[in-house]
Amino acid sequence: MPNKPIRVLQVVPSLNRSAGVARVVYNWHQFHDEKRVHFDYLHHSVRNGELMHDSRYDEDLQADGSQVFTVNYAADDFCRFTREMKHTIEKIGGEYDIVHCHMPNSAFLVLREAKKAGVQNRIVHSHLNSSSDKLLHRVRNYPLNTLGGMYTTNRIACSQEAGRYLFGSKPFTIINNGIALEDFVYSKIRRNDLREQLGLDASAVVIGCVGRFVKQKNFPFAIQVFSQLHKVYPATKMVILGDGVDRNEIENAVRSENIEDAVLLLGVREDMNELYSVMDVFFMPSLYEGLPVSAVEAQAAGLPCVYSTGVPKETDITGTGVFLPLDTDMRQWVETLEKAIASGRHMENSVMLETQGYSAKVNTELLMQYYEHLIGRE
């Protein structure tokens, strides 16, 4: 009799299409073998019973046969989040061979309840090189992460830096944030079509940012830098893909720089992969990151990339990016963007990314083998 699929519960912050962790687990879902591994999902992107994001993967995953469980958003009411998370895992935890937790700050709760439910294999996955952009939250998160470690049996990270940050000297396995590389290859046809749809001139230089609208991504700073570039080159445009709780702050930043006609806030779209072809430079001045999926996507599209040093050096997989400290003066940021624009698109990047192990298909196979090793099925 053939083995039953390994049942894995992926515990994630959200299934919002603009969230990096959600895109990682969705890529796994697309390329996994259902005969070997079955995925279900649990997230807390819910407010009083209503899903918080308009563009999400929940329905797609359910249509493919996965269950999606939800609990109330932790930041709204942590006691309610704790109560609902405990109840949910008590109810369903015993059905799973593995609980794979992508929320280190909540692992003390998630994995404790998973252990009580009899789950033998309990993974914490590190996606960041810091736990928060706020000092108070970092102080709070340290003991929470330590407590989580008491219930963890295995550790995964998206990069060396993310692993060292969360796990210190403890052993961990790196699973790269792979993507469907072929979906991001530059297309001149799509570039022209989408620019026409967006009202962008074919000759305009476009600076692109991608991510959730949260403080970590530092988009108001990106807008300030672009504003200075725009003063020198009035034909330049900026495109920002994503959405989130800080949308009002970002809209205000655009207005305060008086560049409403030059900045397009496009939200979360189904064609995000194709919109990289619209861009000429990818700009990521984040406060901190693990190994951002959007940066891998941008490189796959051949874009020259400019990062802050809050982004790990490992992110520059193709060796074509530039890093600057956030306290660098504005003039140098502008000059760095100018050089990136002049460098042009790197058409060989997709092949390099595949060689370096950033194919979602390959990484999903590695993940399935990892699961099989955990439960002794090799």
GROMACS .gro file of C-alpha atoms in nm:
model
  378
    1MET     CA    1   0.000   0.000   0.000
    2PRO     CA    2   0.146   0.341  -0.096
    3ASN     CA    3   0.227   0.589   0.177
    4LYS     CA    4  -0.029   0.853   0.262
    5PRO     CA    5   0.081   1.210   0.191
    6ILE     CA    6   0.268   1.381   0.473
    7ARG     CA    7   0.023   1.628   0.626
    8VAL     CA    8   0.174   1.971   0.692
    9LEU     CA    9   0.008   2.272   0.855
   10GLN     CA   10   0.169   2.595   0.735
   11VAL     CA   11   0.120   2.867   1.001
   12VAL     CA   12   0.171   3.207   0.837
   13PRO     CA   13   0.092   3.572   0.921
   14SER     CA   14  -0.136   3.608   0.617
   15LEU     CA   15  -0.208   3.486   0.266
   16ASN     CA   16  -0.197   3.839   0.125
   17ARG     CA   17  -0.054   3.831  -0.228
   18SER     CA   18   0.185   4.120  -0.154
   19ALA     CA   19   0.337   3.947   0.151
   20GLY     CA   20   0.669   3.772   0.094
   21VAL     CA   21   0.601   3.476   0.324
   22ALA     CA   22   0.265   3.417   0.157
   23ARG     CA   23   0.430   3.418  -0.186
   24VAL     CA   24   0.689   3.165  -0.064
   25VAL     CA   25   0.432   2.916   0.065
   26TYR     CA   26   0.212   2.969  -0.241
   27ASN     CA   27   0.508   2.885  -0.465
   28TRP     CA   28   0.557   2.566  -0.266
   29HIS     CA   29   0.191   2.487  -0.313
   30GLN     CA   30   0.215   2.533  -0.690
   31PHE     CA   31   0.506   2.292  -0.727
   32HIS     CA   32   0.445   2.032  -0.456
   33ASP     CA   33   0.345   1.670  -0.523
   34GLU     CA   34   0.009   1.606  -0.353
   35LYS     CA   35   0.082   1.234  -0.346
   36ARG     CA   36   0.381   1.304  -0.120
   37VAL     CA   37   0.279   1.613   0.081
   38HIS     CA   38  -0.053   1.779   0.162
   39PHE     CA   39  -0.058   2.142   0.278
   40ASP     CA   40  -0.319   2.318   0.491
   41TYR     CA   41  -0.287   2.674   0.619
   42LEU     CA   42  -0.353   2.875   0.934
   43HIS     CA   43  -0.322   3.255   0.950
   44HIS     CA   44  -0.435   3.553   1.157
   45SER     CA   45  -0.514   3.804   0.883
   46VAL     CA   46  -0.874   3.829   0.999
   47ARG     CA   47  -1.055   4.108   1.180
   48ASN     CA   48  -1.379   4.013   1.354
   49GLY     CA   49  -1.443   3.731   1.111
   50GLU     CA   50  -1.361   3.931   0.797
   51LEU     CA   51  -1.050   3.863   0.586
   52MET     CA   52  -0.829   4.172   0.591
   53HIS     CA   53  -0.693   4.173   0.236
   54ASP     CA   54  -0.881   4.197  -0.091
   55SER     CA   55  -0.610   4.024  -0.294
   56ARG     CA   56  -0.519   3.696  -0.130
   57TYR     CA   57  -0.444   3.330  -0.194
   58ASP     CA   58  -0.708   3.182   0.040
   59GLU     CA   59  -0.962   3.099  -0.228
   60ASP     CA   60  -0.702   2.962  -0.473
   61LEU     CA   61  -0.565   2.727  -0.209
   62GLN     CA   62  -0.910   2.610  -0.105
   63ALA     CA   63  -1.001   2.544  -0.468
   64ASP     CA   64  -0.697   2.315  -0.487
   65GLY     CA   65  -0.819   2.112  -0.190
   66SER     CA   66  -0.632   2.276   0.098
   67GLN     CA   67  -0.806   2.388   0.414
   68VAL     CA   68  -0.745   2.744   0.534
   69PHE     CA   69  -0.803   2.810   0.904
   70THR     CA   70  -0.807   3.160   1.053
   71VAL     CA   71  -0.783   3.329   1.392
   72ASN     CA   72  -0.828   3.695   1.482
   73TYR     CA   73  -0.548   3.942   1.413
   74ALA     CA   74  -0.303   3.939   1.706
   75ALA     CA   75  -0.235   4.314   1.705
   76ASP     CA   76  -0.606   4.390   1.754
   77ASP     CA   77  -0.660   4.167   2.055
   78PHE     CA   78  -0.373   3.942   2.163
   79CYS     CA   79  -0.584   3.763   2.425
   80ARG     CA   80  -0.843   3.674   2.162
   81PHE     CA   81  -0.567   3.566   1.920
   82THR     CA   82  -0.418   3.342   2.189
   83ARG     CA   83  -0.754   3.192   2.279
   84GLU     CA   84  -0.851   3.123   1.917
   85MET     CA   85  -0.508   2.989   1.821
   86LYS     CA   86  -0.509   2.751   2.117
   87HIS     CA   87  -0.862   2.631   2.040
   88THR     CA   88  -0.786   2.580   1.668
   89ILE     CA   89  -0.469   2.379   1.719
   90GLU     CA   90  -0.632   2.174   1.996
   91LYS     CA   91  -0.905   2.090   1.745
   92ILE     CA   92  -0.700   2.017   1.432
   93GLY     CA   93  -0.337   1.972   1.542
   94GLY     CA   94  -0.356   1.595   1.582
   95GLU     CA   95  -0.427   1.559   1.208
   96TYR     CA   96  -0.076   1.672   1.108
   97ASP     CA   97   0.264   1.509   1.086
   98ILE     CA   98   0.437   1.848   1.078
   99VAL     CA   99   0.352   2.201   1.191
  100HIS     CA  100   0.565   2.453   1.000
  101CYS     CA  101   0.549   2.791   1.176
  102HIS     CA  102   0.650   3.108   0.989
  103MET     CA  103   0.564   3.332   1.287
  104PRO     CA  104   0.862   3.310   1.528
  105ASN     CA  105   0.710   3.559   1.773
  106SER     CA  106   0.407   3.330   1.811
  107ALA     CA  107   0.592   2.997   1.800
  108PHE     CA  108   0.581   2.974   2.181
  109LEU     CA  109   0.203   2.940   2.149
  110VAL     CA  110   0.166   2.763   1.813
  111LEU     CA  111   0.428   2.496   1.874
  112ARG     CA  112   0.342   2.448   2.241
  113GLU     CA  113  -0.016   2.364   2.142
  114ALA     CA  114   0.110   2.149   1.853
  115LYS     CA  115   0.322   1.953   2.097
  116LYS     CA  116   0.023   1.907   2.327
  117ALA     CA  117  -0.174   1.781   2.026
  118GLY     CA  118   0.090   1.516   1.963
  119VAL     CA  119   0.269   1.670   1.663
  120GLN     CA  120   0.620   1.526   1.669
  121ASN     CA  121   0.781   1.755   1.410
  122ARG     CA  122   0.757   2.129   1.483
  123ILE     CA  123   0.946   2.371   1.259
  124VAL     CA  124   1.022   2.739   1.305
  125HIS     CA  125   1.112   2.925   0.985
  126SER     CA  126   1.311   3.249   0.998
  127HIS     CA  127   1.235   3.499   0.721
  128LEU     CA  128   1.392   3.816   0.871
  129ASN     CA  129   1.718   3.951   1.011
  130SER     CA  130   1.533   4.151   1.281
  131SER     CA  131   1.212   4.092   1.474
  132SER     CA  132   1.073   4.447   1.446
  133ASP     CA  133   1.147   4.804   1.340
  134LYS     CA  134   1.061   4.919   1.695
  135LEU     CA  135   1.304   4.881   1.988
  136LEU     CA  136   1.023   4.807   2.234
  137HIS     CA  137   0.894   4.526   2.012
  138ARG     CA  138   1.244   4.381   1.968
  139VAL     CA  139   1.283   4.374   2.348
  140ARG     CA  140   0.942   4.206   2.379
  141ASN     CA  141   1.013   3.955   2.102
  142TYR     CA  142   1.342   3.827   2.243
  143PRO     CA  143   1.185   3.625   2.528
  144LEU     CA  144   0.898   3.518   2.301
  145ASN     CA  145   1.146   3.378   2.048
  146THR     CA  146   1.338   3.208   2.329
  147LEU     CA  147   1.020   3.047   2.459
  148GLY     CA  148   0.934   2.934   2.108
  149GLY     CA  149   1.265   2.753   2.088
  150MET     CA  150   1.159   2.529   2.377
  151TYR     CA  151   0.891   2.371   2.159
  152THR     CA  152   1.086   2.366   1.830
  153THR     CA  153   1.227   2.042   1.693
  154ASN     CA  154   1.367   2.177   1.365
  155ARG     CA  155   1.475   2.510   1.218
  156ILE     CA  156   1.469   2.653   0.865
  157ALA     CA  157   1.584   2.993   0.738
  158CYS     CA  158   1.569   3.172   0.405
  159SER     CA  159   1.929   3.294   0.439
  160GLN     CA  160   2.236   3.260   0.659
  161GLU     CA  161   2.173   3.602   0.812
  162ALA     CA  162   1.809   3.526   0.893
  163GLY     CA  163   1.913   3.194   1.047
  164ARG     CA  164   2.192   3.339   1.260
  165TYR     CA  165   1.964   3.618   1.377
  166LEU     CA  166   1.688   3.390   1.509
  167PHE     CA  167   1.873   3.069   1.595
  168GLY     CA  168   2.221   3.187   1.691
  169SER     CA  169   2.457   2.890   1.711
  170LYS     CA  170   2.180   2.630   1.686
  171PRO     CA  171   2.175   2.427   1.362
  172PHE     CA  172   1.934   2.524   1.087
  173THR     CA  173   1.863   2.434   0.725
  174ILE     CA  174   1.848   2.692   0.448
  175ILE     CA  175   1.563   2.666   0.198
  176ASN     CA  176   1.600   2.941  -0.060
  177ASN     CA  177   1.305   3.165  -0.144
  178GLY     CA  178   1.269   3.025  -0.493
  179ILE     CA  179   1.027   3.162  -0.752
  180ALA     CA  180   0.876   3.046  -1.079
  181LEU     CA  181   1.163   3.202  -1.276
  182GLU     CA  182   0.996   3.174  -1.615
  183ASP     CA  183   0.707   3.394  -1.492
  184PHE     CA  184   0.938   3.690  -1.435
  185VAL     CA  185   1.151   3.692  -1.749
  186TYR     CA  186   1.155   4.034  -1.914
  187SER     CA  187   0.903   4.085  -2.193
  188LYS     CA  188   0.926   4.391  -2.417
  189ILE     CA  189   0.574   4.325  -2.545
  190ARG     CA  190   0.424   4.322  -2.196
  191ARG     CA  191   0.635   4.625  -2.102
  192ASN     CA  192   0.489   4.828  -2.386
  193ASP     CA  193   0.132   4.704  -2.333
  194LEU     CA  194   0.134   4.767  -1.958
  195ARG     CA  195   0.298   5.107  -1.991
  196GLU     CA  196   0.025   5.209  -2.232
  197GLN     CA  197  -0.242   5.084  -1.989
  198LEU     CA  198  -0.081   5.274  -1.701
  199GLY     CA  199  -0.032   5.594  -1.897
  200LEU     CA  200   0.347   5.571  -1.883
  201ASP     CA  201   0.548   5.703  -2.174
  202ALA     CA  202   0.751   5.436  -2.353
  203SER     CA  203   1.072   5.634  -2.295
  204ALA     CA  204   1.011   5.717  -1.926
  205VAL     CA  205   1.252   5.578  -1.666
  206VAL     CA  206   1.052   5.392  -1.400
  207ILE     CA  207   1.176   5.324  -1.046
  208GLY     CA  208   0.991   5.032  -0.885
  209CYS     CA  209   0.922   4.926  -0.526
  210VAL     CA  210   0.733   4.615  -0.416
  211GLY     CA  211   0.607   4.510  -0.075
  212ARG     CA  212   0.359   4.548   0.205
  213PHE     CA  213   0.287   4.905   0.317
  214VAL     CA  214   0.451   4.872   0.658
  215LYS     CA  215   0.731   5.060   0.831
  216GLN     CA  216   0.982   4.781   0.766
  217LYS     CA  217   0.973   4.854   0.392
  218ASN     CA  218   1.061   5.224   0.445
  219PHE     CA  219   0.860   5.346   0.146
  220PRO     CA  220   0.832   5.710   0.266
  221PHE     CA  221   1.211   5.726   0.246
  222ALA     CA  222   1.204   5.571  -0.101
  223ILE     CA  223   0.957   5.844  -0.204
  224GLN     CA  224   1.189   6.117  -0.068
  225VAL     CA  225   1.481   5.978  -0.266
  226PHE     CA  226   1.272   5.951  -0.580
  227SER     CA  227   1.152   6.309  -0.534
  228GLN     CA  228   1.511   6.430  -0.547
  229LEU     CA  229   1.576   6.221  -0.859
  230HIS     CA  230   1.257   6.356  -1.014
  231LYS     CA  231   1.376   6.715  -0.965
  232VAL     CA  232   1.680   6.636  -1.181
  233TYR     CA  233   1.493   6.416  -1.430
  234PRO     CA  234   1.127   6.531  -1.445
  235ALA     CA  235   1.030   6.252  -1.687
  236THR     CA  236   1.106   5.979  -1.429
  237LYS     CA  237   0.820   5.787  -1.271
  238MET     CA  238   0.781   5.567  -0.966
  239VAL     CA  239   0.563   5.255  -0.940
  240ILE     CA  240   0.488   5.099  -0.600
  241LEU     CA  241   0.320   4.758  -0.584
  242GLY     CA  242   0.157   4.646  -0.261
  243ASP     CA  243  -0.080   4.760   0.010
  244GLY     CA  244  -0.111   4.759   0.385
  245VAL     CA  245  -0.174   4.944   0.708
  246ASP     CA  246   0.056   5.237   0.625
  247ARG     CA  247  -0.113   5.329   0.298
  248ASN     CA  248  -0.229   5.668   0.428
  249GLU     CA  249   0.124   5.754   0.541
  250ILE     CA  250   0.262   5.666   0.198
  251GLU     CA  251  -0.005   5.867   0.019
  252ASN     CA  252   0.078   6.162   0.247
  253ALA     CA  253   0.447   6.126   0.167
  254VAL     CA  254   0.370   6.150  -0.204
  255ARG     CA  255   0.154   6.459  -0.150
  256SER     CA  256   0.410   6.629   0.074
  257GLU     CA  257   0.672   6.594  -0.200
  258ASN     CA  258   0.418   6.727  -0.455
  259ILE     CA  259   0.482   6.437  -0.694
  260GLU     CA  260   0.131   6.290  -0.724
  261ASP     CA  261   0.160   6.291  -1.105
  262ALA     CA  262   0.486   6.097  -1.095
  263VAL     CA  263   0.405   5.817  -0.847
  264LEU     CA  264   0.165   5.529  -0.916
  265LEU     CA  265   0.040   5.327  -0.618
  266LEU     CA  266  -0.090   5.018  -0.797
  267GLY     CA  267  -0.196   4.806  -0.502
  268VAL     CA  268  -0.180   4.426  -0.525
  269ARG     CA  269  -0.242   4.290  -0.874
  270GLU     CA  270  -0.268   3.951  -1.040
  271ASP     CA  271  -0.006   4.057  -1.298
  272MET     CA  272   0.262   4.162  -1.050
  273ASN     CA  273   0.515   3.935  -1.220
  274GLU     CA  274   0.468   4.118  -1.551
  275LEU     CA  275   0.492   4.463  -1.392
  276TYR     CA  276   0.863   4.408  -1.327
  277SER     CA  277   0.903   4.443  -1.705
  278VAL     CA  278   0.758   4.795  -1.675
  279MET     CA  279   1.035   4.898  -1.435
  280ASP     CA  280   1.391   5.008  -1.510
  281VAL     CA  281   1.534   4.992  -1.154
  282PHE     CA  282   1.424   4.805  -0.843
  283PHE     CA  283   1.460   5.007  -0.522
  284MET     CA  284   1.449   4.851  -0.173
  285PRO     CA  285   1.558   5.075   0.117
  286SER     CA  286   1.413   4.845   0.387
  287LEU     CA  287   1.495   4.879   0.756
  288TYR     CA  288   1.550   4.502   0.770
  289GLU     CA  289   1.481   4.188   0.564
  290GLY     CA  290   1.555   3.815   0.555
  291LEU     CA  291   1.594   3.739   0.189
  292PRO     CA  292   1.307   3.926   0.020
  293VAL     CA  293   1.112   3.739  -0.246
  294SER     CA  294   1.049   4.061  -0.440
  295ALA     CA  295   1.425   4.113  -0.478
  296VAL     CA  296   1.460   3.764  -0.627
  297GLU     CA  297   1.171   3.842  -0.862
  298ALA     CA  298   1.330   4.174  -0.964
  299GLN     CA  299   1.660   4.004  -1.041
  300ALA     CA  300   1.480   3.738  -1.245
  301ALA     CA  301   1.335   4.023  -1.454
  302GLY     CA  302   1.690   4.151  -1.511
  303LEU     CA  303   1.647   4.472  -1.314
  304PRO     CA  304   1.943   4.660  -1.165
  305CYS     CA  305   1.875   4.677  -0.791
  306VAL     CA  306   1.953   4.936  -0.525
  307TYR     CA  307   1.922   4.824  -0.161
  308SER     CA  308   1.979   4.963   0.185
  309THR     CA  309   2.225   4.775   0.405
  310GLY     CA  310   1.921   4.662   0.606
  311VAL     CA  311   1.885   4.405   0.326
  312PRO     CA  312   2.128   4.108   0.361
  313LYS     CA  313   2.415   4.093   0.114
  314GLU     CA  314   2.297   3.740   0.026
  315THR     CA  315   2.003   3.905  -0.150
  316ASP     CA  316   2.233   4.010  -0.434
  317ILE     CA  317   2.236   3.661  -0.583
  318THR     CA  318   2.340   3.778  -0.931
  319GLY     CA  319   2.607   4.022  -0.810
  320THR     CA  320   2.439   4.314  -0.989
  321GLY     CA  321   2.302   4.507  -0.688
  322VAL     CA  322   2.431   4.805  -0.491
  323PHE     CA  323   2.392   4.859  -0.113
  324LEU     CA  324   2.395   5.189   0.077
  325PRO     CA  325   2.352   5.265   0.450
  326LEU     CA  326   2.028   5.445   0.526
  327ASP     CA  327   2.215   5.741   0.673
  328THR     CA  328   2.389   5.804   0.339
  329ASP     CA  329   2.321   6.158   0.217
  330MET     CA  330   2.042   6.204  -0.035
  331ARG     CA  331   2.276   6.311  -0.315
  332GLN     CA  332   2.457   5.975  -0.306
  333TRP     CA  333   2.127   5.785  -0.316
  334VAL     CA  334   2.029   5.979  -0.627
  335GLU     CA  335   2.367   5.922  -0.790
  336THR     CA  336   2.342   5.548  -0.716
  337LEU     CA  337   2.001   5.531  -0.882
  338GLU     CA  338   2.142   5.721  -1.182
  339LYS     CA  339   2.421   5.465  -1.219
  340ALA     CA  340   2.174   5.179  -1.188
  341ILE     CA  341   1.959   5.332  -1.461
  342ALA     CA  342   2.263   5.366  -1.684
  343SER     CA  343   2.370   5.005  -1.626
  344GLY     CA  344   2.063   4.871  -1.808
  345ARG     CA  345   1.885   4.538  -1.775
  346HIS     CA  346   2.080   4.220  -1.696
  347MET     CA  347   1.928   3.966  -1.931
  348GLU     CA  348   2.139   3.675  -1.802
  349ASN     CA  349   2.002   3.695  -1.447
  350SER     CA  350   1.736   3.425  -1.478
  351VAL     CA  351   1.991   3.162  -1.575
  352MET     CA  352   2.217   3.270  -1.289
  353LEU     CA  353   1.931   3.244  -1.038
  354GLU     CA  354   1.849   2.891  -1.152
  355THR     CA  355   2.215   2.793  -1.119
  356GLN     CA  356   2.227   2.942  -0.769
  357GLY     CA  357   1.924   2.743  -0.654
  358TYR     CA  358   1.637   2.992  -0.672
  359SER     CA  359   1.393   2.789  -0.880
  360ALA     CA  360   1.070   2.734  -0.684
  361LYS     CA  361   1.032   2.392  -0.844
  362VAL     CA  362   1.375   2.281  -0.721
  363ASN     CA  363   1.328   2.433  -0.376
  364THR     CA  364   0.989   2.271  -0.331
  365GLU     CA  365   1.145   1.934  -0.409
  366LEU     CA  366   1.415   2.002  -0.147
  367LEU     CA  367   1.146   2.096   0.106
  368MET     CA  368   0.950   1.777   0.038
  369GLN     CA  369   1.268   1.573   0.083
  370TYR     CA  370   1.331   1.758   0.410
  371TYR     CA  371   0.983   1.666   0.535
  372GLU     CA  372   1.032   1.304   0.427
  373HIS     CA  373   1.360   1.291   0.619
  374LEU     CA  374   1.191   1.430   0.932
  375ILE     CA  375   0.932   1.156   0.948
  376GLY     CA  376   1.170   0.882   0.835
  377ARG     CA  377   1.026   0.835   0.488
  378GLU     CA  378   1.323   0.842   0.247
   0.00000   0.00000   0.00000
